[in-house]
Amino acid sequence: MRHVIALDVGGTGMKAALVGADGELLHRTRRATGRERGPDAVVEHILGFAAELRAYGEEHYGEPASAAGVAVPGIVDAEQGIAAYSANLGWRDVPLRDLLAARLGGVPVALGHDVRTGGLAEGRIGAGKGADRFLFVPLGTGIAGAIGIDGRVEAGAHGFAGEIGHIVVRPGGTPCPCGQAGCLERYASAAAVTEAWAAVSGTPTADAADCAKAVASGDPRAEKVWQEAVDALADGLVTALTLLDPRTIIIGGGLAEAGETLFTPLREAVRDRITFQKLPSIVPAALGDTAGCLGAGLLAWDLLNSTDRTEVAR
Protein backbone atom coordinates (compact mmCIF):
# COMPACT_ATOMS: atom_id res chain seq x y z
CA MET A 1 0.00 0.00 0.00
CA ARG A 2 1.45 3.33 -1.05
CA HIS A 3 1.91 5.68 1.90
CA VAL A 4 3.97 8.59 3.23
CA ILE A 5 5.64 9.41 6.53
CA ALA A 6 4.28 12.42 8.46
CA LEU A 7 6.18 13.93 11.39
CA ASP A 8 5.04 16.79 13.64
CA VAL A 9 7.97 17.90 15.80
CA GLY A 10 7.14 19.90 18.94
CA GLY A 11 9.17 21.37 21.76
CA THR A 12 8.65 18.38 24.02
CA GLY A 13 7.11 15.65 21.87
CA MET A 14 6.89 14.33 18.32
CA LYS A 15 3.73 12.98 16.74
CA ALA A 16 4.08 10.75 13.71
CA ALA A 17 1.92 8.82 11.30
CA LEU A 18 1.93 6.80 8.13
CA VAL A 19 -0.66 8.38 5.84
CA GLY A 20 -2.40 6.70 2.92
CA ALA A 21 -3.29 8.31 -0.40
CA ASP A 22 -6.82 9.08 0.79
CA GLY A 23 -5.53 10.85 3.91
CA GLU A 24 -6.17 7.87 6.18
CA LEU A 25 -3.90 7.62 9.23
CA LEU A 26 -2.66 4.05 8.79
CA HIS A 27 -0.38 4.08 11.82
CA ARG A 28 0.11 6.65 14.59
CA THR A 29 2.76 6.92 17.27
CA ARG A 30 4.44 9.45 19.56
CA ARG A 31 7.91 9.98 20.94
CA ALA A 32 9.60 12.49 23.23
CA THR A 33 11.65 15.08 21.37
CA GLY A 34 14.53 14.78 23.84
CA ARG A 35 15.51 18.43 23.72
CA GLU A 36 17.24 18.15 27.10
CA ARG A 37 20.07 16.32 25.29
CA GLY A 38 20.75 19.24 22.97
CA PRO A 39 19.96 20.18 19.36
CA ASP A 40 22.23 17.60 17.71
CA ALA A 41 20.57 14.82 19.68
CA VAL A 42 17.12 16.14 18.70
CA VAL A 43 18.04 16.01 15.01
CA GLU A 44 19.37 12.47 15.35
CA HIS A 45 16.22 11.48 17.24
CA ILE A 46 14.05 12.81 14.40
CA LEU A 47 16.10 10.93 11.81
CA GLY A 48 15.97 7.72 13.82
CA PHE A 49 12.25 8.04 14.37
CA ALA A 50 11.67 8.52 10.64
CA ALA A 51 13.80 5.48 9.85
CA GLU A 52 11.73 3.38 12.28
CA LEU A 53 8.55 4.54 10.56
CA ARG A 54 10.00 3.61 7.18
CA ALA A 55 10.82 0.12 8.46
CA TYR A 56 7.34 -0.25 9.98
CA GLY A 57 5.72 0.69 6.68
CA GLU A 58 7.85 -1.74 4.74
CA GLU A 59 7.00 -4.55 7.15
CA HIS A 60 3.25 -3.89 7.45
CA TYR A 61 2.31 -2.41 4.06
CA GLY A 62 4.66 -4.23 1.72
CA GLU A 63 6.79 -1.25 0.70
CA PRO A 64 8.65 1.67 2.31
CA ALA A 65 7.14 5.15 2.38
CA SER A 66 7.16 6.96 -0.98
CA ALA A 67 7.80 10.39 0.57
CA ALA A 68 7.91 12.18 3.90
CA GLY A 69 6.62 15.45 5.34
CA VAL A 70 7.87 17.04 8.54
CA ALA A 71 6.54 20.05 10.43
CA VAL A 72 8.89 21.88 12.82
CA PRO A 73 8.61 24.98 15.03
CA GLY A 74 10.52 28.22 14.70
CA ILE A 75 11.84 29.81 11.53
CA VAL A 76 11.68 27.51 8.53
CA ASP A 77 13.04 27.94 5.01
CA ALA A 78 10.68 25.48 3.34
CA GLU A 79 12.01 26.17 -0.16
CA GLN A 80 15.58 25.27 0.80
CA GLY A 81 14.51 22.59 3.29
CA ILE A 82 16.29 24.23 6.21
CA ALA A 83 15.12 24.44 9.83
CA ALA A 84 16.67 27.88 10.32
CA TYR A 85 16.03 28.54 14.01
CA SER A 86 14.03 27.24 16.95
CA ALA A 87 14.31 28.72 20.42
CA ASN A 88 12.60 25.66 21.92
CA LEU A 89 14.85 23.11 20.23
CA GLY A 90 18.03 25.18 20.15
CA TRP A 91 18.97 24.49 16.55
CA ARG A 92 20.18 26.79 13.79
CA ASP A 93 20.40 26.21 10.05
CA VAL A 94 19.73 22.47 10.09
CA PRO A 95 19.43 21.03 6.53
CA LEU A 96 16.67 18.77 7.77
CA ARG A 97 15.14 17.96 4.39
CA ASP A 98 18.42 16.63 2.99
CA LEU A 99 19.26 14.77 6.19
CA LEU A 100 15.88 13.03 6.19
CA ALA A 101 16.04 12.21 2.49
CA ALA A 102 19.42 10.57 3.00
CA ARG A 103 18.21 8.57 6.00
CA LEU A 104 15.06 7.46 4.13
CA GLY A 105 16.76 6.15 1.03
CA GLY A 106 16.47 9.26 -1.13
CA VAL A 107 12.68 9.68 -1.14
CA PRO A 108 11.24 13.20 -1.59
CA VAL A 109 10.91 15.13 1.69
CA ALA A 110 8.82 18.24 2.35
CA LEU A 111 9.64 20.54 5.28
CA GLY A 112 7.07 22.93 6.73
CA HIS A 113 6.42 25.32 9.61
CA ASP A 114 4.32 23.68 12.33
CA VAL A 115 1.52 26.27 12.44
CA ARG A 116 1.27 26.64 8.67
CA THR A 117 1.28 22.87 8.30
CA GLY A 118 -1.51 22.47 10.85
CA GLY A 119 -3.36 25.30 9.10
CA LEU A 120 -3.01 23.50 5.78
CA ALA A 121 -4.77 20.47 7.24
CA GLU A 122 -7.50 22.52 8.92
CA GLY A 123 -8.12 24.49 5.76
CA ARG A 124 -8.10 21.61 3.32
CA ILE A 125 -9.73 18.76 5.26
CA GLY A 126 -10.77 20.26 8.60
CA ALA A 127 -12.86 23.23 9.74
CA GLY A 128 -12.06 25.29 6.65
CA LYS A 129 -12.80 22.60 4.09
CA GLY A 130 -14.31 24.21 1.01
CA ALA A 131 -13.18 27.75 1.90
CA ASP A 132 -11.03 29.35 -0.80
CA ARG A 133 -9.58 31.85 1.71
CA PHE A 134 -9.10 31.15 5.40
CA LEU A 135 -7.07 32.30 8.38
CA PHE A 136 -6.04 29.72 10.99
CA VAL A 137 -5.25 31.19 14.42
CA PRO A 138 -4.12 28.85 17.23
CA LEU A 139 -4.30 30.42 20.70
CA GLY A 140 -1.68 28.68 22.81
CA THR A 141 1.45 29.82 24.64
CA GLY A 142 1.61 32.48 21.95
CA ILE A 143 -0.57 33.29 18.95
CA ALA A 144 0.46 32.38 15.44
CA GLY A 145 -1.44 32.24 12.17
CA ALA A 146 -1.66 30.55 8.80
CA ILE A 147 -3.03 32.27 5.70
CA GLY A 148 -4.83 29.83 3.42
CA ILE A 149 -5.30 30.57 -0.28
CA ASP A 150 -6.90 28.05 -2.65
CA GLY A 151 -5.74 24.96 -0.81
CA ARG A 152 -2.24 26.14 0.04
CA VAL A 153 -0.75 28.21 2.86
CA GLU A 154 1.13 31.42 2.15
CA ALA A 155 4.57 31.58 3.79
CA GLY A 156 5.45 35.11 2.71
CA ALA A 157 8.67 36.37 1.15
CA HIS A 158 10.75 35.50 4.22
CA GLY A 159 8.65 32.86 5.95
CA PHE A 160 6.94 35.19 8.43
CA ALA A 161 3.46 35.50 6.93
CA GLY A 162 0.60 35.04 9.37
CA GLU A 163 2.32 36.24 12.56
CA ILE A 164 -0.90 37.78 13.84
CA GLY A 165 0.25 37.42 17.45
CA HIS A 166 2.62 40.32 16.89
CA ILE A 167 0.06 42.78 15.62
CA VAL A 168 0.17 45.63 18.16
CA VAL A 169 -3.33 45.96 19.62
CA ARG A 170 -2.43 47.96 22.73
CA PRO A 171 0.21 50.55 21.78
CA GLY A 172 2.63 51.18 24.63
CA GLY A 173 1.27 48.17 26.49
CA THR A 174 2.86 45.04 27.89
CA PRO A 175 6.38 44.43 26.52
CA CYS A 176 6.68 41.42 24.22
CA PRO A 177 9.80 39.24 23.79
CA CYS A 178 9.70 40.16 20.08
CA GLY A 179 10.83 43.68 21.03
CA GLN A 180 7.51 45.46 20.59
CA ALA A 181 5.00 46.46 23.25
CA GLY A 182 1.28 45.70 23.25
CA CYS A 183 1.33 42.65 20.96
CA LEU A 184 -1.85 40.62 20.63
CA GLU A 185 -0.36 37.48 22.16
CA ARG A 186 0.44 39.37 25.36
CA TYR A 187 -3.33 39.82 25.90
CA ALA A 188 -5.24 37.02 24.18
CA SER A 189 -3.09 33.89 24.22
CA ALA A 190 -3.84 31.04 26.61
CA ALA A 191 -0.65 31.97 28.46
CA ALA A 192 -1.77 35.61 28.81
CA VAL A 193 -5.19 34.63 30.17
CA THR A 194 -3.53 32.17 32.56
CA GLU A 195 -1.22 34.88 33.87
CA ALA A 196 -4.02 37.43 34.27
CA TRP A 197 -6.42 35.01 35.98
CA ALA A 198 -3.76 33.66 38.35
CA ALA A 199 -3.05 37.22 39.47
CA VAL A 200 -6.71 38.25 39.82
CA SER A 201 -7.86 35.05 41.50
CA GLY A 202 -4.91 34.90 43.85
CA THR A 203 -4.30 31.27 42.85
CA PRO A 204 -0.83 30.84 41.32
CA THR A 205 -1.74 27.47 39.81
CA ALA A 206 -4.91 28.72 38.09
CA ASP A 207 -4.88 28.62 34.29
CA ALA A 208 -6.95 29.75 31.30
CA ALA A 209 -9.22 26.71 31.52
CA ASP A 210 -9.98 27.62 35.15
CA CYS A 211 -10.78 31.16 34.04
CA ALA A 212 -13.20 29.84 31.40
CA LYS A 213 -14.95 27.71 34.03
CA ALA A 214 -15.23 30.72 36.33
CA VAL A 215 -16.71 32.75 33.46
CA ALA A 216 -19.30 30.03 32.87
CA SER A 217 -20.21 30.11 36.57
CA GLY A 218 -20.69 33.90 36.50
CA ASP A 219 -17.61 35.08 38.40
CA PRO A 220 -17.37 38.82 37.57
CA ARG A 221 -13.57 38.86 38.06
CA ALA A 222 -13.17 36.10 35.48
CA GLU A 223 -15.63 37.80 33.14
CA LYS A 224 -13.49 40.95 33.20
CA VAL A 225 -10.27 39.05 32.46
CA TRP A 226 -11.99 37.05 29.72
CA GLN A 227 -13.60 40.08 28.07
CA GLU A 228 -10.29 41.93 27.97
CA ALA A 229 -8.76 38.97 26.14
CA VAL A 230 -11.72 38.69 23.76
CA ASP A 231 -11.59 42.42 23.00
CA ALA A 232 -7.88 42.27 22.21
CA LEU A 233 -8.39 39.19 20.04
CA ALA A 234 -11.25 40.87 18.17
CA ASP A 235 -9.06 43.92 17.51
CA GLY A 236 -6.33 41.71 16.08
CA LEU A 237 -8.73 39.66 13.98
CA VAL A 238 -10.38 42.75 12.49
CA THR A 239 -6.97 44.07 11.47
CA ALA A 240 -6.22 40.69 9.87
CA LEU A 241 -9.53 40.41 8.05
CA THR A 242 -9.20 43.99 6.79
CA LEU A 243 -5.92 43.01 5.15
CA LEU A 244 -6.72 39.45 4.08
CA ASP A 245 -10.52 39.26 3.62
CA PRO A 246 -10.78 35.58 4.62
CA ARG A 247 -13.99 33.66 4.12
CA THR A 248 -13.39 31.65 7.30
CA ILE A 249 -11.39 32.26 10.48
CA ILE A 250 -10.48 29.03 12.25
CA ILE A 251 -9.59 29.36 15.94
CA GLY A 252 -7.59 26.56 17.53
CA GLY A 253 -5.25 25.99 20.45
CA GLY A 254 -5.91 25.66 24.15
CA LEU A 255 -8.13 28.72 24.49
CA ALA A 256 -10.52 27.43 21.82
CA GLU A 257 -11.30 24.46 24.07
CA ALA A 258 -13.54 26.84 26.03
CA GLY A 259 -16.07 26.44 23.22
CA GLU A 260 -18.91 28.94 23.12
CA THR A 261 -17.56 30.65 26.22
CA LEU A 262 -15.03 32.02 23.75
CA PHE A 263 -16.81 31.92 20.41
CA THR A 264 -20.09 33.63 21.34
CA PRO A 265 -18.52 36.85 22.70
CA LEU A 266 -15.74 36.76 20.09
CA ARG A 267 -18.17 36.65 17.15
CA GLU A 268 -20.14 39.50 18.73
CA ALA A 269 -16.98 41.57 19.33
CA VAL A 270 -15.80 41.13 15.74
CA ARG A 271 -19.27 41.93 14.39
CA ASP A 272 -19.35 45.13 16.47
CA ARG A 273 -16.00 46.28 15.08
CA ILE A 274 -16.40 45.82 11.35
CA THR A 275 -17.65 48.62 9.12
CA PHE A 276 -17.10 48.00 5.38
CA GLN A 277 -15.46 44.59 5.88
CA LYS A 278 -17.30 41.34 5.20
CA LEU A 279 -17.92 39.28 8.33
CA PRO A 280 -16.21 35.88 8.00
CA SER A 281 -17.34 32.67 9.60
CA ILE A 282 -15.50 32.22 12.91
CA VAL A 283 -15.30 28.53 13.73
CA PRO A 284 -13.38 26.20 16.07
CA ALA A 285 -10.61 24.03 14.69
CA ALA A 286 -11.74 20.47 13.96
CA LEU A 287 -8.61 18.32 13.89
CA GLY A 288 -7.16 18.84 17.35
CA ASP A 289 -3.61 17.67 17.88
CA THR A 290 -3.68 15.55 14.71
CA ALA A 291 -3.60 18.67 12.50
CA GLY A 292 0.20 18.85 12.36
CA CYS A 293 0.58 15.21 11.36
CA LEU A 294 -2.20 15.40 8.80
CA GLY A 295 -0.71 18.57 7.37
CA ALA A 296 2.75 16.99 7.15
CA GLY A 297 1.14 14.09 5.30
CA LEU A 298 -0.53 16.52 2.89
CA LEU A 299 2.82 18.21 2.26
CA ALA A 300 4.37 14.83 1.48
CA TRP A 301 1.56 13.79 -0.88
CA ASP A 302 1.63 17.19 -2.62
CA LEU A 303 5.36 16.84 -3.16
CA LEU A 304 5.02 13.26 -4.33
CA ASN A 305 2.19 14.09 -6.73
CA SER A 306 4.13 17.01 -8.20
CA THR A 307 7.16 14.73 -8.64
CA ASP A 308 4.97 12.12 -10.34
CA ARG A 309 3.56 14.73 -12.72
CA THR A 310 7.06 15.97 -13.59
CA GLU A 311 8.20 12.44 -14.37
CA VAL A 312 5.17 11.84 -16.58
CA ALA A 313 5.81 15.10 -18.44
CA ARG A 314 9.39 14.09 -19.04
CSV table of C-alpha atoms in Angstrom, one decimal:
chain,number,residue,atom,x,y,z
A,1,MET,CA,0.0,0.0,0.0
A,2,ARG,CA,1.5,3.3,-1.0
A,3,HIS,CA,1.9,5.7,1.9
A,4,VAL,CA,4.0,8.6,3.2
A,5,ILE,CA,5.6,9.4,6.5
A,6,ALA,CA,4.3,12.4,8.5
A,7,LEU,CA,6.2,13.9,11.4
A,8,ASP,CA,5.0,16.8,13.6
A,9,VAL,CA,8.0,17.9,15.8
A,10,GLY,CA,7.1,19.9,18.9
A,11,GLY,CA,9.2,21.4,21.8
A,12,THR,CA,8.6,18.4,24.0
A,13,GLY,CA,7.1,15.6,21.9
A,14,MET,CA,6.9,14.3,18.3
A,15,LYS,CA,3.7,13.0,16.7
A,16,ALA,CA,4.1,10.8,13.7
A,17,ALA,CA,1.9,8.8,11.3
A,18,LEU,CA,1.9,6.8,8.1
A,19,VAL,CA,-0.7,8.4,5.8
A,20,GLY,CA,-2.4,6.7,2.9
A,21,ALA,CA,-3.3,8.3,-0.4
A,22,ASP,CA,-6.8,9.1,0.8
A,23,GLY,CA,-5.5,10.9,3.9
A,24,GLU,CA,-6.2,7.9,6.2
A,25,LEU,CA,-3.9,7.6,9.2
A,26,LEU,CA,-2.7,4.1,8.8
A,27,HIS,CA,-0.4,4.1,11.8
A,28,ARG,CA,0.1,6.6,14.6
A,29,THR,CA,2.8,6.9,17.3
A,30,ARG,CA,4.4,9.5,19.6
A,31,ARG,CA,7.9,10.0,20.9
A,32,ALA,CA,9.6,12.5,23.2
A,33,THR,CA,11.6,15.1,21.4
A,34,GLY,CA,14.5,14.8,23.8
A,35,ARG,CA,15.5,18.4,23.7
A,36,GLU,CA,17.2,18.1,27.1
A,37,ARG,CA,20.1,16.3,25.3
A,38,GLY,CA,20.8,19.2,23.0
A,39,PRO,CA,20.0,20.2,19.4
A,40,ASP,CA,22.2,17.6,17.7
A,41,ALA,CA,20.6,14.8,19.7
A,42,VAL,CA,17.1,16.1,18.7
A,43,VAL,CA,18.0,16.0,15.0
A,44,GLU,CA,19.4,12.5,15.3
A,45,HIS,CA,16.2,11.5,17.2
A,46,ILE,CA,14.1,12.8,14.4
A,47,LEU,CA,16.1,10.9,11.8
A,48,GLY,CA,16.0,7.7,13.8
A,49,PHE,CA,12.2,8.0,14.4
A,50,ALA,CA,11.7,8.5,10.6
A,51,ALA,CA,13.8,5.5,9.9
A,52,GLU,CA,11.7,3.4,12.3
A,53,LEU,CA,8.5,4.5,10.6
A,54,ARG,CA,10.0,3.6,7.2
A,55,ALA,CA,10.8,0.1,8.5
A,56,TYR,CA,7.3,-0.2,10.0
A,57,GLY,CA,5.7,0.7,6.7
A,58,GLU,CA,7.9,-1.7,4.7
A,59,GLU,CA,7.0,-4.6,7.1
A,60,HIS,CA,3.3,-3.9,7.4
A,61,TYR,CA,2.3,-2.4,4.1
A,62,GLY,CA,4.7,-4.2,1.7
A,63,GLU,CA,6.8,-1.2,0.7
A,64,PRO,CA,8.6,1.7,2.3
A,65,ALA,CA,7.1,5.1,2.4
A,66,SER,CA,7.2,7.0,-1.0
A,67,ALA,CA,7.8,10.4,0.6
A,68,ALA,CA,7.9,12.2,3.9
A,69,GLY,CA,6.6,15.4,5.3
A,70,VAL,CA,7.9,17.0,8.5
A,71,ALA,CA,6.5,20.1,10.4
A,72,VAL,CA,8.9,21.9,12.8
A,73,PRO,CA,8.6,25.0,15.0
A,74,GLY,CA,10.5,28.2,14.7
A,75,ILE,CA,11.8,29.8,11.5
A,76,VAL,CA,11.7,27.5,8.5
A,77,ASP,CA,13.0,27.9,5.0
A,78,ALA,CA,10.7,25.5,3.3
A,79,GLU,CA,12.0,26.2,-0.2
A,80,GLN,CA,15.6,25.3,0.8
A,81,GLY,CA,14.5,22.6,3.3
A,82,ILE,CA,16.3,24.2,6.2
A,83,ALA,CA,15.1,24.4,9.8
A,84,ALA,CA,16.7,27.9,10.3
A,85,TYR,CA,16.0,28.5,14.0
A,86,SER,CA,14.0,27.2,16.9
A,87,ALA,CA,14.3,28.7,20.4
A,88,ASN,CA,12.6,25.7,21.9
A,89,LEU,CA,14.9,23.1,20.2
A,90,GLY,CA,18.0,25.2,20.1
A,91,TRP,CA,19.0,24.5,16.6
A,92,ARG,CA,20.2,26.8,13.8
A,93,ASP,CA,20.4,26.2,10.0
A,94,VAL,CA,19.7,22.5,10.1
A,95,PRO,CA,19.4,21.0,6.5
A,96,LEU,CA,16.7,18.8,7.8
A,97,ARG,CA,15.1,18.0,4.4
A,98,ASP,CA,18.4,16.6,3.0
A,99,LEU,CA,19.3,14.8,6.2
A,100,LEU,CA,15.9,13.0,6.2
A,101,ALA,CA,16.0,12.2,2.5
A,102,ALA,CA,19.4,10.6,3.0
A,103,ARG,CA,18.2,8.6,6.0
A,104,LEU,CA,15.1,7.5,4.1
A,105,GLY,CA,16.8,6.2,1.0
A,106,GLY,CA,16.5,9.3,-1.1
A,107,VAL,CA,12.7,9.7,-1.1
A,108,PRO,CA,11.2,13.2,-1.6
A,109,VAL,CA,10.9,15.1,1.7
A,110,ALA,CA,8.8,18.2,2.4
A,111,LEU,CA,9.6,20.5,5.3
A,112,GLY,CA,7.1,22.9,6.7
A,113,HIS,CA,6.4,25.3,9.6
A,114,ASP,CA,4.3,23.7,12.3
A,115,VAL,CA,1.5,26.3,12.4
A,116,ARG,CA,1.3,26.6,8.7
A,117,THR,CA,1.3,22.9,8.3
A,118,GLY,CA,-1.5,22.5,10.8
A,119,GLY,CA,-3.4,25.3,9.1
A,120,LEU,CA,-3.0,23.5,5.8
A,121,ALA,CA,-4.8,20.5,7.2
A,122,GLU,CA,-7.5,22.5,8.9
A,123,GLY,CA,-8.1,24.5,5.8
A,124,ARG,CA,-8.1,21.6,3.3
A,125,ILE,CA,-9.7,18.8,5.3
A,126,GLY,CA,-10.8,20.3,8.6
A,127,ALA,CA,-12.9,23.2,9.7
A,128,GLY,CA,-12.1,25.3,6.7
A,129,LYS,CA,-12.8,22.6,4.1
A,130,GLY,CA,-14.3,24.2,1.0
A,131,ALA,CA,-13.2,27.8,1.9
A,132,ASP,CA,-11.0,29.4,-0.8
A,133,ARG,CA,-9.6,31.8,1.7
A,134,PHE,CA,-9.1,31.1,5.4
A,135,LEU,CA,-7.1,32.3,8.4
A,136,PHE,CA,-6.0,29.7,11.0
A,137,VAL,CA,-5.3,31.2,14.4
A,138,PRO,CA,-4.1,28.9,17.2
A,139,LEU,CA,-4.3,30.4,20.7
A,140,GLY,CA,-1.7,28.7,22.8
A,141,THR,CA,1.4,29.8,24.6
A,142,GLY,CA,1.6,32.5,21.9
A,143,ILE,CA,-0.6,33.3,19.0
A,144,ALA,CA,0.5,32.4,15.4
A,145,GLY,CA,-1.4,32.2,12.2
A,146,ALA,CA,-1.7,30.5,8.8
A,147,ILE,CA,-3.0,32.3,5.7
A,148,GLY,CA,-4.8,29.8,3.4
A,149,ILE,CA,-5.3,30.6,-0.3
A,150,ASP,CA,-6.9,28.1,-2.7
A,151,GLY,CA,-5.7,25.0,-0.8
A,152,ARG,CA,-2.2,26.1,0.0
A,153,VAL,CA,-0.7,28.2,2.9
A,154,GLU,CA,1.1,31.4,2.2
A,155,ALA,CA,4.6,31.6,3.8
A,156,GLY,CA,5.5,35.1,2.7
A,157,ALA,CA,8.7,36.4,1.1
A,158,HIS,CA,10.7,35.5,4.2
A,159,GLY,CA,8.6,32.9,5.9
A,160,PHE,CA,6.9,35.2,8.4
A,161,ALA,CA,3.5,35.5,6.9
A,162,GLY,CA,0.6,35.0,9.4
A,163,GLU,CA,2.3,36.2,12.6
A,164,ILE,CA,-0.9,37.8,13.8
A,165,GLY,CA,0.3,37.4,17.5
A,166,HIS,CA,2.6,40.3,16.9
A,167,ILE,CA,0.1,42.8,15.6
A,168,VAL,CA,0.2,45.6,18.2
A,169,VAL,CA,-3.3,46.0,19.6
A,170,ARG,CA,-2.4,48.0,22.7
A,171,PRO,CA,0.2,50.6,21.8
A,172,GLY,CA,2.6,51.2,24.6
A,173,GLY,CA,1.3,48.2,26.5
A,174,THR,CA,2.9,45.0,27.9
A,175,PRO,CA,6.4,44.4,26.5
A,176,CYS,CA,6.7,41.4,24.2
A,177,PRO,CA,9.8,39.2,23.8
A,178,CYS,CA,9.7,40.2,20.1
A,179,GLY,CA,10.8,43.7,21.0
A,180,GLN,CA,7.5,45.5,20.6
A,181,ALA,CA,5.0,46.5,23.3
A,182,GLY,CA,1.3,45.7,23.2
A,183,CYS,CA,1.3,42.6,21.0
A,184,LEU,CA,-1.9,40.6,20.6
A,185,GLU,CA,-0.4,37.5,22.2
A,186,ARG,CA,0.4,39.4,25.4
A,187,TYR,CA,-3.3,39.8,25.9
A,188,ALA,CA,-5.2,37.0,24.2
A,189,SER,CA,-3.1,33.9,24.2
A,190,ALA,CA,-3.8,31.0,26.6
A,191,ALA,CA,-0.7,32.0,28.5
A,192,ALA,CA,-1.8,35.6,28.8
A,193,VAL,CA,-5.2,34.6,30.2
A,194,THR,CA,-3.5,32.2,32.6
A,195,GLU,CA,-1.2,34.9,33.9
A,196,ALA,CA,-4.0,37.4,34.3
A,197,TRP,CA,-6.4,35.0,36.0
A,198,ALA,CA,-3.8,33.7,38.4
A,199,ALA,CA,-3.1,37.2,39.5
A,200,VAL,CA,-6.7,38.2,39.8
A,201,SER,CA,-7.9,35.1,41.5
A,202,GLY,CA,-4.9,34.9,43.8
A,203,THR,CA,-4.3,31.3,42.9
A,204,PRO,CA,-0.8,30.8,41.3
A,205,THR,CA,-1.7,27.5,39.8
A,206,ALA,CA,-4.9,28.7,38.1
A,207,ASP,CA,-4.9,28.6,34.3
A,208,ALA,CA,-6.9,29.8,31.3
A,209,ALA,CA,-9.2,26.7,31.5
A,210,ASP,CA,-10.0,27.6,35.1
A,211,CYS,CA,-10.8,31.2,34.0
A,212,ALA,CA,-13.2,29.8,31.4
A,213,LYS,CA,-14.9,27.7,34.0
A,214,ALA,CA,-15.2,30.7,36.3
A,215,VAL,CA,-16.7,32.8,33.5
A,216,ALA,CA,-19.3,30.0,32.9
A,217,SER,CA,-20.2,30.1,36.6
A,218,GLY,CA,-20.7,33.9,36.5
A,219,ASP,CA,-17.6,35.1,38.4
A,220,PRO,CA,-17.4,38.8,37.6
A,221,ARG,CA,-13.6,38.9,38.1
A,222,ALA,CA,-13.2,36.1,35.5
A,223,GLU,CA,-15.6,37.8,33.1
A,224,LYS,CA,-13.5,41.0,33.2
A,225,VAL,CA,-10.3,39.0,32.5
A,226,TRP,CA,-12.0,37.1,29.7
A,227,GLN,CA,-13.6,40.1,28.1
A,228,GLU,CA,-10.3,41.9,28.0
A,229,ALA,CA,-8.8,39.0,26.1
A,230,VAL,CA,-11.7,38.7,23.8
A,231,ASP,CA,-11.6,42.4,23.0
A,232,ALA,CA,-7.9,42.3,22.2
A,233,LEU,CA,-8.4,39.2,20.0
A,234,ALA,CA,-11.2,40.9,18.2
A,235,ASP,CA,-9.1,43.9,17.5
A,236,GLY,CA,-6.3,41.7,16.1
A,237,LEU,CA,-8.7,39.7,14.0
A,238,VAL,CA,-10.4,42.7,12.5
A,239,THR,CA,-7.0,44.1,11.5
A,240,ALA,CA,-6.2,40.7,9.9
A,241,LEU,CA,-9.5,40.4,8.1
A,242,THR,CA,-9.2,44.0,6.8
A,243,LEU,CA,-5.9,43.0,5.1
A,244,LEU,CA,-6.7,39.5,4.1
A,245,ASP,CA,-10.5,39.3,3.6
A,246,PRO,CA,-10.8,35.6,4.6
A,247,ARG,CA,-14.0,33.7,4.1
A,248,THR,CA,-13.4,31.6,7.3
A,249,ILE,CA,-11.4,32.3,10.5
A,250,ILE,CA,-10.5,29.0,12.3
A,251,ILE,CA,-9.6,29.4,15.9
A,252,GLY,CA,-7.6,26.6,17.5
A,253,GLY,CA,-5.2,26.0,20.4
A,254,GLY,CA,-5.9,25.7,24.1
A,255,LEU,CA,-8.1,28.7,24.5
A,256,ALA,CA,-10.5,27.4,21.8
A,257,GLU,CA,-11.3,24.5,24.1
A,258,ALA,CA,-13.5,26.8,26.0
A,259,GLY,CA,-16.1,26.4,23.2
A,260,GLU,CA,-18.9,28.9,23.1
A,261,THR,CA,-17.6,30.6,26.2
A,262,LEU,CA,-15.0,32.0,23.8
A,263,PHE,CA,-16.8,31.9,20.4
A,264,THR,CA,-20.1,33.6,21.3
A,265,PRO,CA,-18.5,36.8,22.7
A,266,LEU,CA,-15.7,36.8,20.1
A,267,ARG,CA,-18.2,36.6,17.2
A,268,GLU,CA,-20.1,39.5,18.7
A,269,ALA,CA,-17.0,41.6,19.3
A,270,VAL,CA,-15.8,41.1,15.7
A,271,ARG,CA,-19.3,41.9,14.4
A,272,ASP,CA,-19.4,45.1,16.5
A,273,ARG,CA,-16.0,46.3,15.1
A,274,ILE,CA,-16.4,45.8,11.4
A,275,THR,CA,-17.7,48.6,9.1
A,276,PHE,CA,-17.1,48.0,5.4
A,277,GLN,CA,-15.5,44.6,5.9
A,278,LYS,CA,-17.3,41.3,5.2
A,279,LEU,CA,-17.9,39.3,8.3
A,280,PRO,CA,-16.2,35.9,8.0
A,281,SER,CA,-17.3,32.7,9.6
A,282,ILE,CA,-15.5,32.2,12.9
A,283,VAL,CA,-15.3,28.5,13.7
A,284,PRO,CA,-13.4,26.2,16.1
A,285,ALA,CA,-10.6,24.0,14.7
A,286,ALA,CA,-11.7,20.5,14.0
A,287,LEU,CA,-8.6,18.3,13.9
A,288,GLY,CA,-7.2,18.8,17.4
A,289,ASP,CA,-3.6,17.7,17.9
A,290,THR,CA,-3.7,15.6,14.7
A,291,ALA,CA,-3.6,18.7,12.5
A,292,GLY,CA,0.2,18.9,12.4
A,293,CYS,CA,0.6,15.2,11.4
A,294,LEU,CA,-2.2,15.4,8.8
A,295,GLY,CA,-0.7,18.6,7.4
A,296,ALA,CA,2.7,17.0,7.2
A,297,GLY,CA,1.1,14.1,5.3
A,298,LEU,CA,-0.5,16.5,2.9
A,299,LEU,CA,2.8,18.2,2.3
A,300,ALA,CA,4.4,14.8,1.5
A,301,TRP,CA,1.6,13.8,-0.9
A,302,ASP,CA,1.6,17.2,-2.6
A,303,LEU,CA,5.4,16.8,-3.2
A,304,LEU,CA,5.0,13.3,-4.3
A,305,ASN,CA,2.2,14.1,-6.7
A,306,SER,CA,4.1,17.0,-8.2
A,307,THR,CA,7.2,14.7,-8.6
A,308,ASP,CA,5.0,12.1,-10.3
A,309,ARG,CA,3.6,14.7,-12.7
A,310,THR,CA,7.1,16.0,-13.6
A,311,GLU,CA,8.2,12.4,-14.4
A,312,VAL,CA,5.2,11.8,-16.6
A,313,ALA,CA,5.8,15.1,-18.4
A,314,ARG,CA,9.4,14.1,-19.0
